[in-house]
Amino acid sequence: MPAKKQPAPPIGTPQQLEERVQRVLAGNPSAFTLHGTQTYIVGAGHDVAVIDPGPDDAAHIDALIAAIGDRTVTAICCTHTHRDHSPAAAPLAARTGARIVGCAALALESIGPRGDAPFDTGYAPDRVLSDGESISGDGWTLTAVATPGHTSNHLCFALEESGALFTGDHVMGWSTTVVIPPDGDMADYMASMELLHGREDRIYYPAHGAPVDNPRQLVRGMIGHRRQRERQILKTLDKGARAIPALVDTMYVGLDSRLVGAAGQSVLAHLIDLERRGMVGRDGEEWALAG
């Protein structure tokens, strides 16, 4: 799905998105983070939670401390452990005394060059939340929603009082999510998308890009997009065996060269899913229809 053009929020300046939600943008823009990682401060009373503290960047951490002010930080929550999301958790915890709560620790290497950020090997949560578990503070409740696929440890967080869902990298309005094996799993990702489509969240706040105010419509479109990619792969392989670079050339015409590696990994994730379902097979570097 093509990226939408959006104005960049100011780096380091807190923006009030709704009564209980502030956003602070980190200064780490890239082809995969858009304008940068968005950290959310949740709560309108005397204590708050911080979601996706972001990279270990002194200026960003200082901006978060300034935005928090004299409020108490009850929890620092991470959706997953890529290095643009969780490394600031430890230094922020040291400065605030807050516990690190959320996704499980995970540090793996991919089987090919990464397109997105690699894993944060220093992430050490004080408490891991399982699907459906909640934490709460003054006027706010956050419930973990397990959404594996982008990574196996990915969580979203539902703000029960307002119907908002903090989606991390699982759903972003400006771009599709990268799914990179071996930890990224297309079957898991699609199951998680179906789960979100069945929910009735009012708005999504992703870690990158603008809020999504038509969540179910967007998720439905993204599911359709992934199914279309799957059909493209099968249609191309119907003409003969192909290696992944050839599939990418056929499927992603005009793709930004910075994204070619990530596209290849997403194609691989689709192929692994199709292989498990008995629809394709491989011989060395080449893939073909089964049978």
PDB file of C-alpha atoms in Angstrom:
ATOM      1  CA  MET A   1       0.000   0.000   0.000  1.00  0.00           C
ATOM      2  CA  PRO A   2       1.471   3.392  -0.916  1.00  0.00           C
ATOM      3  CA  ALA A   3       2.609   5.767   1.787  1.00  0.00           C
ATOM      4  CA  LYS A   4       0.456   8.777   2.470  1.00  0.00           C
ATOM      5  CA  LYS A   5       2.057  12.196   2.527  1.00  0.00           C
ATOM      6  CA  GLN A   6       1.804  13.670   6.010  1.00  0.00           C
ATOM      7  CA  PRO A   7       3.334  16.737   7.638  1.00  0.00           C
ATOM      8  CA  ALA A   8       6.054  15.967  10.151  1.00  0.00           C
ATOM      9  CA  PRO A   9       5.202  16.689  13.794  1.00  0.00           C
ATOM     10  CA  PRO A  10       7.754  18.832  15.669  1.00  0.00           C
ATOM     11  CA  ILE A  11      10.588  16.754  17.146  1.00  0.00           C
ATOM     12  CA  GLY A  12      10.618  16.739  20.936  1.00  0.00           C
ATOM     13  CA  THR A  13       7.534  18.920  21.394  1.00  0.00           C
ATOM     14  CA  PRO A  14       4.635  17.220  23.211  1.00  0.00           C
ATOM     15  CA  GLN A  15       1.339  17.259  21.339  1.00  0.00           C
ATOM     16  CA  GLN A  16      -1.987  16.609  23.045  1.00  0.00           C
ATOM     17  CA  LEU A  17      -3.946  14.119  20.915  1.00  0.00           C
ATOM     18  CA  GLU A  18      -6.809  13.549  23.347  1.00  0.00           C
ATOM     19  CA  GLU A  19      -7.450  14.045  27.052  1.00  0.00           C
ATOM     20  CA  ARG A  20      -5.259  11.150  28.180  1.00  0.00           C
ATOM     21  CA  VAL A  21      -2.766  10.962  25.320  1.00  0.00           C
ATOM     22  CA  GLN A  22       0.321  13.036  24.476  1.00  0.00           C
ATOM     23  CA  ARG A  23       2.757  12.307  21.672  1.00  0.00           C
ATOM     24  CA  VAL A  24       6.477  13.131  21.586  1.00  0.00           C
ATOM     25  CA  LEU A  25       8.412  12.503  18.358  1.00  0.00           C
ATOM     26  CA  ALA A  26      12.004  11.245  18.471  1.00  0.00           C
ATOM     27  CA  GLY A  27      14.550  12.589  16.015  1.00  0.00           C
ATOM     28  CA  ASN A  28      15.195   9.320  14.172  1.00  0.00           C
ATOM     29  CA  PRO A  29      13.551   9.668  10.737  1.00  0.00           C
ATOM     30  CA  SER A  30      14.271   7.022   8.102  1.00  0.00           C
ATOM     31  CA  ALA A  31      12.692   5.103   5.246  1.00  0.00           C
ATOM     32  CA  PHE A  32      11.264   2.712   7.855  1.00  0.00           C
ATOM     33  CA  THR A  33      10.360   5.102  10.686  1.00  0.00           C
ATOM     34  CA  LEU A  34       8.917   7.928   8.543  1.00  0.00           C
ATOM     35  CA  HIS A  35       9.385  11.079  10.681  1.00  0.00           C
ATOM     36  CA  GLY A  36      10.701   9.033  13.636  1.00  0.00           C
ATOM     37  CA  THR A  37       9.448   6.980  16.566  1.00  0.00           C
ATOM     38  CA  GLN A  38       6.434   8.410  18.362  1.00  0.00           C
ATOM     39  CA  THR A  39       6.421   7.955  22.125  1.00  0.00           C
ATOM     40  CA  TYR A  40       3.059   8.243  23.854  1.00  0.00           C
ATOM     41  CA  ILE A  41       2.449   9.528  27.376  1.00  0.00           C
ATOM     42  CA  VAL A  42      -0.850   8.159  28.689  1.00  0.00           C
ATOM     43  CA  GLY A  43      -2.764   9.676  31.584  1.00  0.00           C
ATOM     44  CA  ALA A  44      -4.339  12.988  32.606  1.00  0.00           C
ATOM     45  CA  GLY A  45      -3.911  12.696  36.382  1.00  0.00           C
ATOM     46  CA  HIS A  46      -0.999  12.483  38.777  1.00  0.00           C
ATOM     47  CA  ASP A  47       0.574   9.429  37.154  1.00  0.00           C
ATOM     48  CA  VAL A  48       1.202   8.267  33.584  1.00  0.00           C
ATOM     49  CA  ALA A  49       2.445   5.395  31.455  1.00  0.00           C
ATOM     50  CA  VAL A  50       4.964   5.837  28.642  1.00  0.00           C
ATOM     51  CA  ILE A  51       4.490   3.699  25.509  1.00  0.00           C
ATOM     52  CA  ASP A  52       7.424   2.957  23.174  1.00  0.00           C
ATOM     53  CA  PRO A  53      10.088   5.184  24.776  1.00  0.00           C
ATOM     54  CA  GLY A  54      12.094   5.011  21.543  1.00  0.00           C
ATOM     55  CA  PRO A  55      15.838   5.085  20.815  1.00  0.00           C
ATOM     56  CA  ASP A  56      18.443   5.747  23.485  1.00  0.00           C
ATOM     57  CA  ASP A  57      18.813   9.371  22.471  1.00  0.00           C
ATOM     58  CA  ALA A  58      19.601  11.942  25.177  1.00  0.00           C
ATOM     59  CA  ALA A  59      17.592  14.726  23.530  1.00  0.00           C
ATOM     60  CA  HIS A  60      14.523  12.512  23.204  1.00  0.00           C
ATOM     61  CA  ILE A  61      14.742  11.303  26.798  1.00  0.00           C
ATOM     62  CA  ASP A  62      15.105  14.906  27.995  1.00  0.00           C
ATOM     63  CA  ALA A  63      12.021  15.844  25.953  1.00  0.00           C
ATOM     64  CA  LEU A  64      10.049  13.016  27.587  1.00  0.00           C
ATOM     65  CA  ILE A  65      11.130  14.087  31.075  1.00  0.00           C
ATOM     66  CA  ALA A  66      10.050  17.654  30.285  1.00  0.00           C
ATOM     67  CA  ALA A  67       6.671  16.488  28.954  1.00  0.00           C
ATOM     68  CA  ILE A  68       6.070  14.279  31.992  1.00  0.00           C
ATOM     69  CA  GLY A  69       6.808  17.162  34.337  1.00  0.00           C
ATOM     70  CA  ASP A  70       5.976  16.506  37.996  1.00  0.00           C
ATOM     71  CA  ARG A  71       3.800  13.475  37.254  1.00  0.00           C
ATOM     72  CA  THR A  72       4.822   9.993  38.371  1.00  0.00           C
ATOM     73  CA  VAL A  73       5.630   7.426  35.700  1.00  0.00           C
ATOM     74  CA  THR A  74       3.853   4.215  36.693  1.00  0.00           C
ATOM     75  CA  ALA A  75       5.093   2.079  33.788  1.00  0.00           C
ATOM     76  CA  ILE A  76       7.271   2.222  30.693  1.00  0.00           C
ATOM     77  CA  CYS A  77       5.581  -0.010  28.100  1.00  0.00           C
ATOM     78  CA  CYS A  78       7.220  -1.420  24.974  1.00  0.00           C
ATOM     79  CA  THR A  79       5.294  -2.885  22.041  1.00  0.00           C
ATOM     80  CA  HIS A  80       8.354  -4.825  20.847  1.00  0.00           C
ATOM     81  CA  THR A  81      12.130  -4.747  21.014  1.00  0.00           C
ATOM     82  CA  HIS A  82      13.402  -3.228  17.796  1.00  0.00           C
ATOM     83  CA  ARG A  83      16.028  -0.579  18.482  1.00  0.00           C
ATOM     84  CA  ASP A  84      13.830   2.314  17.446  1.00  0.00           C
ATOM     85  CA  HIS A  85      11.300   1.367  20.170  1.00  0.00           C
ATOM     86  CA  SER A  86      12.757   0.029  23.424  1.00  0.00           C
ATOM     87  CA  PRO A  87      16.363   1.194  24.118  1.00  0.00           C
ATOM     88  CA  ALA A  88      15.253   4.379  25.915  1.00  0.00           C
ATOM     89  CA  ALA A  89      13.331   2.250  28.441  1.00  0.00           C
ATOM     90  CA  ALA A  90      16.327   1.631  30.708  1.00  0.00           C
ATOM     91  CA  PRO A  91      17.626   5.219  30.923  1.00  0.00           C
ATOM     92  CA  LEU A  92      14.078   6.555  31.320  1.00  0.00           C
ATOM     93  CA  ALA A  93      13.453   4.043  34.119  1.00  0.00           C
ATOM     94  CA  ALA A  94      16.681   5.135  35.797  1.00  0.00           C
ATOM     95  CA  ARG A  95      15.547   8.767  35.763  1.00  0.00           C
ATOM     96  CA  THR A  96      11.932   8.174  36.804  1.00  0.00           C
ATOM     97  CA  GLY A  97      12.033   5.052  38.960  1.00  0.00           C
ATOM     98  CA  ALA A  98       9.357   3.447  36.764  1.00  0.00           C
ATOM     99  CA  ARG A  99       9.101  -0.251  36.028  1.00  0.00           C
ATOM    100  CA  ILE A 100       9.543  -1.526  32.460  1.00  0.00           C
ATOM    101  CA  VAL A 101       6.385  -3.425  31.547  1.00  0.00           C
ATOM    102  CA  GLY A 102       5.100  -4.941  28.329  1.00  0.00           C
ATOM    103  CA  CYS A 103       6.519  -7.251  25.685  1.00  0.00           C
ATOM    104  CA  ALA A 104       8.889 -10.107  26.417  1.00  0.00           C
ATOM    105  CA  ALA A 105      12.597  -9.804  25.755  1.00  0.00           C
ATOM    106  CA  LEU A 106      13.639 -10.964  22.293  1.00  0.00           C
ATOM    107  CA  ALA A 107      16.927 -10.547  20.483  1.00  0.00           C
ATOM    108  CA  LEU A 108      17.370 -12.468  17.240  1.00  0.00           C
ATOM    109  CA  GLU A 109      19.268 -12.046  14.011  1.00  0.00           C
ATOM    110  CA  SER A 110      17.456 -12.266  10.693  1.00  0.00           C
ATOM    111  CA  ILE A 111      18.504 -14.709   7.994  1.00  0.00           C
ATOM    112  CA  GLY A 112      19.296 -11.875   5.602  1.00  0.00           C
ATOM    113  CA  PRO A 113      20.057  -8.151   5.645  1.00  0.00           C
ATOM    114  CA  ARG A 114      17.507  -6.277   7.747  1.00  0.00           C
ATOM    115  CA  GLY A 115      15.457  -3.464   6.328  1.00  0.00           C
ATOM    116  CA  ASP A 116      14.085  -2.245   9.637  1.00  0.00           C
ATOM    117  CA  ALA A 117      15.884  -1.745  12.954  1.00  0.00           C
ATOM    118  CA  PRO A 118      17.585  -4.782  14.528  1.00  0.00           C
ATOM    119  CA  PHE A 119      16.656  -6.067  17.970  1.00  0.00           C
ATOM    120  CA  ASP A 120      17.506  -4.362  21.254  1.00  0.00           C
ATOM    121  CA  THR A 121      19.722  -6.849  23.089  1.00  0.00           C
ATOM    122  CA  GLY A 122      19.717  -4.810  26.314  1.00  0.00           C
ATOM    123  CA  TYR A 123      15.960  -4.801  26.881  1.00  0.00           C
ATOM    124  CA  ALA A 124      15.099  -6.244  30.314  1.00  0.00           C
ATOM    125  CA  PRO A 125      11.449  -5.929  31.407  1.00  0.00           C
ATOM    126  CA  ASP A 126      10.450  -5.956  35.053  1.00  0.00           C
ATOM    127  CA  ARG A 127       7.105  -7.491  34.088  1.00  0.00           C
ATOM    128  CA  VAL A 128       5.935  -9.187  30.888  1.00  0.00           C
ATOM    129  CA  LEU A 129       2.277  -8.729  30.031  1.00  0.00           C
ATOM    130  CA  SER A 130       0.298 -11.596  28.539  1.00  0.00           C
ATOM    131  CA  ASP A 131      -2.623 -11.088  26.197  1.00  0.00           C
ATOM    132  CA  GLY A 132      -5.507  -9.519  28.132  1.00  0.00           C
ATOM    133  CA  GLU A 133      -3.465  -8.421  31.145  1.00  0.00           C
ATOM    134  CA  SER A 134      -3.877  -4.803  32.256  1.00  0.00           C
ATOM    135  CA  ILE A 135      -2.031  -2.105  34.153  1.00  0.00           C
ATOM    136  CA  SER A 136      -3.716   1.008  35.465  1.00  0.00           C
ATOM    137  CA  GLY A 137      -3.187   4.407  37.022  1.00  0.00           C
ATOM    138  CA  ASP A 138      -5.076   7.598  37.788  1.00  0.00           C
ATOM    139  CA  GLY A 139      -7.941   7.520  35.276  1.00  0.00           C
ATOM    140  CA  TRP A 140      -6.344   5.155  32.765  1.00  0.00           C
ATOM    141  CA  THR A 141      -6.178   1.432  32.066  1.00  0.00           C
ATOM    142  CA  LEU A 142      -3.951  -0.185  29.434  1.00  0.00           C
ATOM    143  CA  THR A 143      -4.693  -3.746  28.319  1.00  0.00           C
ATOM    144  CA  ALA A 144      -2.186  -5.815  26.353  1.00  0.00           C
ATOM    145  CA  VAL A 145      -3.359  -7.189  23.011  1.00  0.00           C
ATOM    146  CA  ALA A 146      -0.968  -9.836  21.659  1.00  0.00           C
ATOM    147  CA  THR A 147      -0.294  -9.196  17.956  1.00  0.00           C
ATOM    148  CA  PRO A 148       2.597 -11.400  16.796  1.00  0.00           C
ATOM    149  CA  GLY A 149       3.695 -11.176  13.177  1.00  0.00           C
ATOM    150  CA  HIS A 150       5.992  -8.178  12.760  1.00  0.00           C
ATOM    151  CA  THR A 151       7.849  -9.759  15.679  1.00  0.00           C
ATOM    152  CA  SER A 152       6.810 -12.723  17.800  1.00  0.00           C
ATOM    153  CA  ASN A 153       6.753 -10.577  20.958  1.00  0.00           C
ATOM    154  CA  HIS A 154       4.684  -7.684  19.565  1.00  0.00           C
ATOM    155  CA  LEU A 155       1.956  -6.221  21.771  1.00  0.00           C
ATOM    156  CA  CYS A 156      -0.582  -3.480  21.179  1.00  0.00           C
ATOM    157  CA  PHE A 157      -2.027  -1.570  24.131  1.00  0.00           C
ATOM    158  CA  ALA A 158      -5.725  -0.696  24.427  1.00  0.00           C
ATOM    159  CA  LEU A 159      -6.661   2.417  26.408  1.00  0.00           C
ATOM    160  CA  GLU A 160      -9.921   1.210  27.906  1.00  0.00           C
ATOM    161  CA  GLU A 161     -11.271   4.634  28.856  1.00  0.00           C
ATOM    162  CA  SER A 162     -11.191   6.110  25.353  1.00  0.00           C
ATOM    163  CA  GLY A 163     -11.239   3.230  22.853  1.00  0.00           C
ATOM    164  CA  ALA A 164      -7.752   4.031  21.554  1.00  0.00           C
ATOM    165  CA  LEU A 165      -5.287   1.319  20.542  1.00  0.00           C
ATOM    166  CA  PHE A 166      -1.520   1.909  20.489  1.00  0.00           C
ATOM    167  CA  THR A 167      -0.446  -0.288  17.592  1.00  0.00           C
ATOM    168  CA  GLY A 168       3.351  -0.014  17.593  1.00  0.00           C
ATOM    169  CA  ASP A 169       4.532  -1.311  14.221  1.00  0.00           C
ATOM    170  CA  HIS A 170       1.670  -3.762  13.705  1.00  0.00           C
ATOM    171  CA  VAL A 171      -0.572  -1.245  11.904  1.00  0.00           C
ATOM    172  CA  MET A 172       0.616   2.081  10.480  1.00  0.00           C
ATOM    173  CA  GLY A 173      -1.449   4.337   8.273  1.00  0.00           C
ATOM    174  CA  TRP A 174       1.451   5.483   6.104  1.00  0.00           C
ATOM    175  CA  SER A 175       2.940   2.098   5.153  1.00  0.00           C
ATOM    176  CA  THR A 176       2.530  -1.645   5.361  1.00  0.00           C
ATOM    177  CA  THR A 177       4.398  -3.465   8.123  1.00  0.00           C
ATOM    178  CA  VAL A 178       7.652  -5.264   7.381  1.00  0.00           C
ATOM    179  CA  VAL A 179       7.560  -8.987   8.193  1.00  0.00           C
ATOM    180  CA  ILE A 180      11.073 -10.446   8.312  1.00  0.00           C
ATOM    181  CA  PRO A 181      11.746 -14.158   8.995  1.00  0.00           C
ATOM    182  CA  PRO A 182      12.678 -16.066  11.003  1.00  0.00           C
ATOM    183  CA  ASP A 183      10.966 -14.186  13.845  1.00  0.00           C
ATOM    184  CA  GLY A 184       8.557 -12.270  11.635  1.00  0.00           C
ATOM    185  CA  ASP A 185       5.806 -14.655  10.578  1.00  0.00           C
ATOM    186  CA  MET A 186       3.208 -13.955   7.889  1.00  0.00           C
ATOM    187  CA  ALA A 187       0.636 -16.445   9.167  1.00  0.00           C
ATOM    188  CA  ASP A 188       0.863 -14.921  12.647  1.00  0.00           C
ATOM    189  CA  TYR A 189       0.672 -11.430  11.197  1.00  0.00           C
ATOM    190  CA  MET A 190      -2.486 -12.217   9.222  1.00  0.00           C
ATOM    191  CA  ALA A 191      -4.112 -13.855  12.256  1.00  0.00           C
ATOM    192  CA  SER A 192      -3.307 -10.759  14.315  1.00  0.00           C
ATOM    193  CA  MET A 193      -4.792  -8.521  11.635  1.00  0.00           C
ATOM    194  CA  GLU A 194      -7.988 -10.574  11.662  1.00  0.00           C
ATOM    195  CA  LEU A 195      -8.069 -10.246  15.445  1.00  0.00           C
ATOM    196  CA  LEU A 196      -7.836  -6.437  15.209  1.00  0.00           C
ATOM    197  CA  HIS A 197     -10.496  -6.355  12.500  1.00  0.00           C
ATOM    198  CA  GLY A 198     -12.844  -8.063  14.937  1.00  0.00           C
ATOM    199  CA  ARG A 199     -12.283  -5.412  17.606  1.00  0.00           C
ATOM    200  CA  GLU A 200     -14.102  -2.090  17.844  1.00  0.00           C
ATOM    201  CA  ASP A 201     -11.282   0.319  18.636  1.00  0.00           C
ATOM    202  CA  ARG A 202     -12.124   3.971  17.961  1.00  0.00           C
ATOM    203  CA  ILE A 203      -8.666   5.126  16.823  1.00  0.00           C
ATOM    204  CA  TYR A 204      -5.151   3.740  16.364  1.00  0.00           C
ATOM    205  CA  TYR A 205      -2.001   5.503  17.532  1.00  0.00           C
ATOM    206  CA  PRO A 206       0.919   3.877  15.681  1.00  0.00           C
ATOM    207  CA  ALA A 207       4.589   4.293  16.561  1.00  0.00           C
ATOM    208  CA  HIS A 208       5.200   5.880  13.150  1.00  0.00           C
ATOM    209  CA  GLY A 209       2.830   8.127  11.232  1.00  0.00           C
ATOM    210  CA  ALA A 210      -0.440   9.882  11.908  1.00  0.00           C
ATOM    211  CA  PRO A 211      -3.324   8.520  13.999  1.00  0.00           C
ATOM    212  CA  VAL A 212      -5.675   6.171  12.152  1.00  0.00           C
ATOM    213  CA  ASP A 213      -9.301   7.234  12.570  1.00  0.00           C
ATOM    214  CA  ASN A 214     -10.786   4.499  10.356  1.00  0.00           C
ATOM    215  CA  PRO A 215      -9.190   1.432  11.985  1.00  0.00           C
ATOM    216  CA  ARG A 216     -11.385  -1.406  10.743  1.00  0.00           C
ATOM    217  CA  GLN A 217     -11.475  -0.040   7.195  1.00  0.00           C
ATOM    218  CA  LEU A 218      -7.688   0.274   7.124  1.00  0.00           C
ATOM    219  CA  VAL A 219      -7.149  -3.211   8.576  1.00  0.00           C
ATOM    220  CA  ARG A 220      -9.589  -4.703   6.055  1.00  0.00           C
ATOM    221  CA  GLY A 221      -7.648  -3.022   3.247  1.00  0.00           C
ATOM    222  CA  MET A 222      -4.316  -4.244   4.595  1.00  0.00           C
ATOM    223  CA  ILE A 223      -5.589  -7.822   4.817  1.00  0.00           C
ATOM    224  CA  GLY A 224      -6.736  -7.529   1.201  1.00  0.00           C
ATOM    225  CA  HIS A 225      -3.357  -6.098   0.203  1.00  0.00           C
ATOM    226  CA  ARG A 226      -1.500  -9.052   1.717  1.00  0.00           C
ATOM    227  CA  ARG A 227      -3.832 -11.520   0.011  1.00  0.00           C
ATOM    228  CA  GLN A 228      -3.203  -9.712  -3.262  1.00  0.00           C
ATOM    229  CA  ARG A 229       0.555 -10.093  -2.759  1.00  0.00           C
ATOM    230  CA  GLU A 230       0.037 -13.791  -2.141  1.00  0.00           C
ATOM    231  CA  ARG A 231      -1.935 -14.111  -5.385  1.00  0.00           C
ATOM    232  CA  GLN A 232       0.812 -12.186  -7.220  1.00  0.00           C
ATOM    233  CA  ILE A 233       3.405 -14.664  -6.019  1.00  0.00           C
ATOM    234  CA  LEU A 234       1.332 -17.658  -7.117  1.00  0.00           C
ATOM    235  CA  LYS A 235       0.552 -16.067 -10.492  1.00  0.00           C
ATOM    236  CA  THR A 236       4.233 -15.313 -11.121  1.00  0.00           C
ATOM    237  CA  LEU A 237       5.357 -18.800 -10.098  1.00  0.00           C
ATOM    238  CA  ASP A 238       2.713 -20.252 -12.397  1.00  0.00           C
ATOM    239  CA  LYS A 239       4.967 -19.021 -15.227  1.00  0.00           C
ATOM    240  CA  GLY A 240       7.980 -20.867 -13.849  1.00  0.00           C
ATOM    241  CA  ALA A 241      10.335 -21.128 -10.894  1.00  0.00           C
ATOM    242  CA  ARG A 242      11.784 -17.862  -9.602  1.00  0.00           C
ATOM    243  CA  ALA A 243      14.299 -16.713  -7.008  1.00  0.00           C
ATOM    244  CA  ILE A 244      13.207 -13.983  -4.617  1.00  0.00           C
ATOM    245  CA  PRO A 245      15.029 -11.093  -6.383  1.00  0.00           C
ATOM    246  CA  ALA A 246      13.162 -11.924  -9.594  1.00  0.00           C
ATOM    247  CA  LEU A 247       9.856 -12.017  -7.716  1.00  0.00           C
ATOM    248  CA  VAL A 248      10.590  -8.612  -6.174  1.00  0.00           C
ATOM    249  CA  ASP A 249      11.432  -7.138  -9.595  1.00  0.00           C
ATOM    250  CA  THR A 250       8.105  -8.380 -10.948  1.00  0.00           C
ATOM    251  CA  MET A 251       5.942  -7.470  -7.967  1.00  0.00           C
ATOM    252  CA  TYR A 252       7.416  -4.135  -6.830  1.00  0.00           C
ATOM    253  CA  VAL A 253       7.839  -2.027  -9.950  1.00  0.00           C
ATOM    254  CA  GLY A 254       9.439   1.346  -9.202  1.00  0.00           C
ATOM    255  CA  LEU A 255      10.276   0.440  -5.596  1.00  0.00           C
ATOM    256  CA  ASP A 256      12.611   2.768  -3.663  1.00  0.00           C
ATOM    257  CA  SER A 257      16.016   1.049  -3.726  1.00  0.00           C
ATOM    258  CA  ARG A 258      16.275   1.461   0.060  1.00  0.00           C
ATOM    259  CA  LEU A 259      13.272  -0.835   0.453  1.00  0.00           C
ATOM    260  CA  VAL A 260      14.325  -3.664  -1.887  1.00  0.00           C
ATOM    261  CA  GLY A 261      15.835  -5.768   0.904  1.00  0.00           C
ATOM    262  CA  ALA A 262      12.742  -5.402   3.085  1.00  0.00           C
ATOM    263  CA  ALA A 263      10.477  -6.286   0.136  1.00  0.00           C
ATOM    264  CA  GLY A 264      12.496  -9.433  -0.439  1.00  0.00           C
ATOM    265  CA  GLN A 265      12.101 -10.422   3.192  1.00  0.00           C
ATOM    266  CA  SER A 266       8.334  -9.878   3.057  1.00  0.00           C
ATOM    267  CA  VAL A 267       8.158 -12.025  -0.092  1.00  0.00           C
ATOM    268  CA  LEU A 268      10.131 -14.691   1.770  1.00  0.00           C
ATOM    269  CA  ALA A 269       7.633 -14.500   4.652  1.00  0.00           C
ATOM    270  CA  HIS A 270       4.776 -15.077   2.184  1.00  0.00           C
ATOM    271  CA  LEU A 271       6.654 -17.971   0.567  1.00  0.00           C
ATOM    272  CA  ILE A 272       7.302 -19.671   3.901  1.00  0.00           C
ATOM    273  CA  ASP A 273       3.600 -19.364   4.739  1.00  0.00           C
ATOM    274  CA  LEU A 274       2.613 -20.778   1.324  1.00  0.00           C
ATOM    275  CA  GLU A 275       5.142 -23.598   1.713  1.00  0.00           C
ATOM    276  CA  ARG A 276       3.638 -24.591   5.072  1.00  0.00           C
ATOM    277  CA  ARG A 277       0.239 -24.694   3.385  1.00  0.00           C
ATOM    278  CA  GLY A 278       1.579 -27.013   0.664  1.00  0.00           C
ATOM    279  CA  MET A 279       1.166 -24.491  -2.159  1.00  0.00           C
ATOM    280  CA  VAL A 280       4.821 -23.841  -3.092  1.00  0.00           C
ATOM    281  CA  GLY A 281       8.178 -25.531  -2.679  1.00  0.00           C
ATOM    282  CA  ARG A 282      11.823 -24.585  -3.053  1.00  0.00           C
ATOM    283  CA  ASP A 283      14.912 -25.970  -4.717  1.00  0.00           C
ATOM    284  CA  GLY A 284      17.939 -24.068  -3.526  1.00  0.00           C
ATOM    285  CA  GLU A 285      17.284 -20.360  -4.131  1.00  0.00           C
ATOM    286  CA  GLU A 286      14.365 -20.944  -6.494  1.00  0.00           C
ATOM    287  CA  TRP A 287      10.706 -21.290  -5.591  1.00  0.00           C
ATOM    288  CA  ALA A 288       7.996 -23.010  -7.627  1.00  0.00           C
ATOM    289  CA  LEU A 289       4.377 -24.071  -7.344  1.00  0.00           C
ATOM    290  CA  ALA A 290       3.992 -27.357  -5.497  1.00  0.00           C
ATOM    291  CA  GLY A 291       3.269 -30.440  -7.511  1.00  0.00           C
TER     292      GLY A 291
END
